[in-house]
XYZ file of C-alpha atoms in Angstrom:
320
model
C -17.854 118.151 -58.627
C -20.486 115.453 -59.260
C -18.076 112.696 -58.363
C -17.374 114.337 -55.061
C -21.101 114.922 -54.273
C -21.827 111.275 -55.206
C -18.885 110.216 -52.951
C -20.252 112.179 -49.969
C -23.782 110.771 -50.578
C -22.368 107.161 -50.701
C -20.638 107.664 -47.400
C -23.861 108.895 -45.718
C -25.881 106.011 -47.166
C -23.134 103.620 -46.131
C -23.122 104.911 -42.570
C -26.871 104.438 -42.231
C -26.350 100.918 -43.682
C -23.744 100.119 -41.137
C -25.922 101.411 -38.348
C -28.799 99.194 -39.474
C -26.435 96.239 -39.652
C -25.165 96.864 -36.216
C -28.639 97.076 -34.897
C -29.555 93.765 -36.530
C -26.447 92.122 -34.920
C -27.273 93.580 -31.568
C -30.952 92.356 -31.732
C -29.678 88.833 -32.676
C -27.038 88.570 -30.061
C -28.528 90.479 -27.044
C -31.933 89.805 -25.505
C -33.932 92.990 -25.174
C -31.699 94.963 -27.507
C -34.700 96.158 -29.553
C -37.068 96.461 -26.637
C -38.996 99.784 -26.473
C -37.149 101.126 -23.454
C -33.791 100.140 -24.992
C -34.658 101.960 -28.158
C -35.745 105.085 -26.220
C -32.537 104.987 -24.289
C -30.399 104.791 -27.532
C -32.430 107.621 -29.064
C -31.776 109.897 -26.087
C -28.133 109.114 -25.912
C -27.746 109.692 -29.584
C -29.668 112.886 -29.486
C -27.335 114.295 -26.770
C -24.337 113.376 -28.943
C -26.039 114.915 -32.111
C -26.576 118.194 -30.353
C -22.864 118.254 -29.269
C -21.866 117.321 -32.890
C -23.611 120.177 -34.566
C -20.819 122.673 -33.942
C -18.210 120.159 -34.821
C -19.831 119.667 -38.143
C -19.989 123.279 -38.948
C -16.383 123.850 -37.885
C -15.030 120.845 -39.914
C -16.884 121.954 -42.981
C -15.128 125.231 -42.522
C -11.733 123.313 -42.480
C -11.044 123.605 -38.816
C -11.599 121.453 -35.675
C -12.936 122.327 -32.199
C -11.327 120.596 -29.206
C -12.962 122.962 -26.820
C -16.365 121.302 -27.165
C -15.944 118.872 -24.020
C -14.625 121.780 -21.931
C -17.539 124.141 -22.832
C -19.959 121.269 -22.176
C -18.482 120.920 -18.601
C -18.470 124.690 -18.176
C -22.209 125.001 -19.089
C -23.151 122.001 -17.034
C -21.469 123.341 -13.895
C -22.317 127.027 -14.269
C -26.024 126.308 -15.103
C -26.264 124.047 -12.059
C -24.496 126.569 -9.702
C -26.488 129.521 -10.797
C -29.881 127.738 -10.685
C -28.968 126.415 -7.272
C -28.277 129.900 -6.172
C -31.857 130.823 -6.992
C -31.512 132.382 -10.576
C -34.423 131.871 -13.012
C -33.401 129.207 -15.365
C -34.273 131.162 -18.464
C -31.784 133.822 -17.184
C -29.302 131.058 -16.543
C -29.491 129.886 -20.078
C -29.100 133.391 -21.438
C -25.902 133.899 -19.337
C -24.410 130.359 -20.063
C -25.088 130.519 -23.802
C -23.950 134.098 -23.967
C -20.566 133.341 -22.285
C -20.280 130.150 -24.606
C -20.672 132.242 -27.584
C -17.976 134.554 -26.402
C -15.688 131.682 -25.833
C -16.282 130.245 -29.211
C -15.987 133.713 -30.977
C -12.659 134.144 -29.216
C -11.515 130.667 -30.591
C -12.420 131.529 -34.154
C -11.146 135.104 -34.132
C -7.806 134.059 -32.592
C -7.382 131.065 -34.951
C -8.095 133.023 -38.080
C -6.924 136.511 -37.036
C -3.434 135.143 -36.001
C -3.370 132.343 -38.539
C -3.024 129.757 -35.627
C -4.151 126.213 -36.020
C -7.598 125.858 -34.385
C -6.578 122.558 -32.814
C -4.070 124.301 -30.536
C -6.199 127.357 -29.876
C -9.330 125.451 -28.960
C -7.505 123.036 -26.746
C -5.700 125.757 -24.894
C -8.868 127.926 -24.478
C -10.808 124.891 -23.342
C -8.277 124.112 -20.618
C -8.369 127.692 -19.481
C -12.202 127.492 -19.239
C -11.982 124.249 -17.340
C -9.527 125.763 -14.954
C -11.584 128.857 -14.222
C -14.649 126.659 -13.545
C -12.525 124.527 -11.101
C -11.341 127.728 -9.337
C -14.787 129.082 -8.978
C -16.354 125.852 -7.599
C -13.176 124.911 -5.674
C -13.551 121.475 -7.368
C -16.908 120.763 -5.832
C -19.824 121.882 -8.110
C -23.239 121.810 -6.741
C -26.841 122.343 -7.918
C -29.125 120.626 -10.388
C -31.500 121.248 -13.359
C -35.074 122.173 -13.061
C -37.647 119.453 -13.349
C -38.738 120.569 -16.751
C -35.222 120.009 -18.238
C -34.993 116.540 -16.620
C -38.345 115.542 -18.070
C -37.263 116.985 -21.520
C -34.399 114.470 -21.696
C -35.897 111.585 -19.503
C -35.681 108.133 -21.207
C -39.040 107.218 -19.643
C -40.665 110.585 -20.804
C -43.142 111.111 -23.494
C -44.224 114.027 -25.683
C -47.901 114.031 -26.273
C -48.877 110.897 -28.036
C -45.315 110.056 -28.914
C -43.584 107.432 -26.652
C -40.311 109.383 -26.575
C -39.118 112.407 -24.574
C -39.503 115.863 -26.030
C -35.844 115.900 -26.862
C -36.320 113.564 -29.841
C -38.909 115.732 -31.768
C -36.926 118.786 -30.831
C -33.774 117.373 -32.368
C -35.787 116.484 -35.587
C -36.867 120.102 -35.812
C -33.276 121.352 -35.118
C -31.937 118.987 -37.730
C -34.251 120.480 -40.291
C -33.220 124.019 -39.419
C -29.511 123.140 -39.568
C -29.959 121.559 -42.948
C -31.825 124.606 -44.260
C -29.279 126.965 -42.923
C -26.424 124.972 -44.598
C -28.300 124.617 -47.909
C -30.474 127.577 -48.243
C -28.795 130.656 -46.667
C -25.921 132.868 -47.485
C -24.073 131.753 -44.333
C -24.228 128.075 -45.543
C -22.925 128.945 -49.019
C -20.164 131.052 -47.590
C -19.228 128.240 -45.075
C -18.837 125.731 -47.849
C -17.109 128.155 -50.167
C -14.508 129.139 -47.496
C -13.924 125.511 -46.536
C -13.518 124.512 -50.201
C -11.054 127.229 -51.165
C -9.916 129.603 -48.429
C -7.622 131.460 -50.739
C -10.316 132.432 -53.237
C -13.109 133.125 -50.757
C -12.065 136.833 -50.181
C -12.484 137.470 -54.036
C -16.062 136.210 -53.706
C -16.621 139.012 -51.065
C -16.506 136.477 -48.141
C -15.085 137.765 -44.868
C -13.038 134.724 -43.544
C -12.615 136.270 -40.101
C -16.365 136.863 -39.667
C -17.257 133.404 -40.797
C -14.591 131.720 -38.502
C -15.855 133.890 -35.601
C -19.475 133.093 -36.036
C -18.947 129.403 -36.804
C -16.842 128.806 -33.628
C -19.308 130.778 -31.569
C -22.134 128.565 -32.852
C -20.072 125.452 -31.974
C -19.675 126.607 -28.457
C -23.365 127.562 -28.038
C -24.398 124.001 -29.132
C -21.801 122.448 -26.901
C -23.256 124.485 -24.016
C -26.732 123.368 -24.992
C -25.593 119.738 -24.727
C -23.949 120.414 -21.401
C -27.237 121.827 -20.065
C -29.176 118.888 -21.350
C -26.709 116.500 -19.730
C -27.376 118.263 -16.528
C -31.032 117.364 -16.800
C -30.045 113.765 -17.811
C -27.614 113.077 -15.143
C -29.359 115.148 -12.463
C -26.173 116.630 -11.044
C -23.293 118.961 -11.996
C -20.040 117.292 -13.261
C -17.129 119.368 -14.742
C -15.855 116.416 -16.855
C -19.298 115.412 -18.226
C -18.193 116.485 -21.774
C -14.947 114.526 -21.953
C -16.322 111.459 -23.794
C -17.638 113.762 -26.382
C -14.185 115.065 -27.576
C -13.616 111.888 -29.588
C -17.163 111.082 -30.236
C -18.156 114.442 -31.947
C -15.165 114.079 -34.262
C -15.826 110.456 -35.017
C -19.519 111.189 -35.688
C -18.601 113.932 -38.144
C -16.053 111.766 -40.029
C -18.058 108.764 -39.988
C -20.896 110.644 -41.523
C -18.725 111.580 -44.478
C -17.713 115.148 -43.688
C -14.149 115.728 -45.130
C -11.450 116.764 -42.639
C -9.962 118.933 -45.322
C -13.107 121.134 -45.337
C -15.660 122.221 -47.919
C -17.653 118.913 -47.893
C -20.248 117.267 -45.539
C -23.628 117.613 -44.058
C -25.299 117.349 -40.750
C -27.550 114.457 -42.063
C -24.242 112.577 -42.434
C -23.375 113.495 -38.835
C -26.703 112.049 -37.673
C -25.744 108.761 -39.469
C -22.401 108.823 -37.747
C -24.060 109.494 -34.323
C -26.313 106.411 -34.932
C -23.349 104.300 -35.918
C -21.394 105.260 -32.766
C -24.380 104.745 -30.421
C -25.008 101.349 -31.911
C -21.391 100.364 -31.450
C -21.274 101.699 -27.893
C -24.576 99.900 -26.967
C -23.448 96.655 -28.710
C -20.129 96.524 -26.967
C -21.602 97.283 -23.503
C -24.341 94.686 -24.217
C -21.596 92.127 -24.963
C -20.115 92.894 -21.524
C -17.049 94.852 -22.949
C -15.345 96.981 -20.320
C -15.485 100.859 -20.591
C -11.844 100.737 -21.447
C -12.506 98.395 -24.329
C -15.297 100.623 -25.574
C -12.965 103.591 -25.489
C -10.326 101.650 -27.377
C -12.825 100.674 -30.028
C -13.750 104.306 -30.595
C -10.043 105.215 -30.883
C -9.545 102.530 -33.501
C -12.540 103.707 -35.544
C -11.205 107.329 -35.473
C -7.765 106.233 -36.617
C -9.289 104.004 -39.337
C -11.508 106.766 -40.672
C -8.816 109.478 -40.513
C -6.433 107.142 -42.481
C -9.186 106.706 -45.144
C -10.584 110.250 -45.212
C -7.844 112.472 -43.885
C -5.624 112.097 -46.918
C -8.301 113.257 -49.308
C -7.250 115.961 -51.747
C -8.759 119.340 -50.953
C -11.798 120.240 -52.951
C -9.960 123.128 -54.781
C -7.712 120.562 -56.363
C -10.491 118.551 -57.843
C -12.242 121.340 -59.771
């Protein structure tokens, strides 16, 4: 047990160290890499990925995987823009979008656990259905935008009081603290780790697997929808495929941060470290004039490398 915890902490620390090293390389090779505006841009981009990765972290700790995240992000992005463009109050728009996202995620979790289907297949299928319905509704031409307040919330050039960063950054800090407290200090967090560590024994500890899976996947979809709405403010217009780059990046961020693909081990602090690493890699490669295709290939290579290293770990129940 102690060995496993030490191993996880070592991976998190290692991920932060790698991020620092990459930032140092970028500063040395690329003029303006550490300029204030560049730092703010990286913080905003990393924060958007971090929000999208919250749900993936929870699901992977549970022992599953959520491939519907990019589709739910696109769904939220388009639906929020369309409804706001039709004159809806944005508060009501968020209630509707997040509520529908929660239903999508709950369906993913209930179907996966209830019928004992692999979540990879379920979430991919459900995600494609959601994307198709959005395309039918918009006829392939989404319209609308986000209110000015949302755009300012994520604006690279924005500030929050005396802080020279947009409100998104301190909001993510608060959200991170809340997620850590939920995972470490609440019955839900303890049950999540217990179920991920030993699914067979969890019912004997009075844990309802179906309920935990349903709630966790619902939360994953809500955070994906939140990222989709924030991206609407960031880009300024609706785009159904806005979440596609996040499919690989959320998985990579979780794994780079030390969360075990076999379930039962990991933390959101580790995911934050993984997000930082991926943001540094992306910024560094772009700064070195690598093409978008080369950047995508680099992310794919990172995922393969990490899965080969971490994906063959013994399950936690075999180590205690």
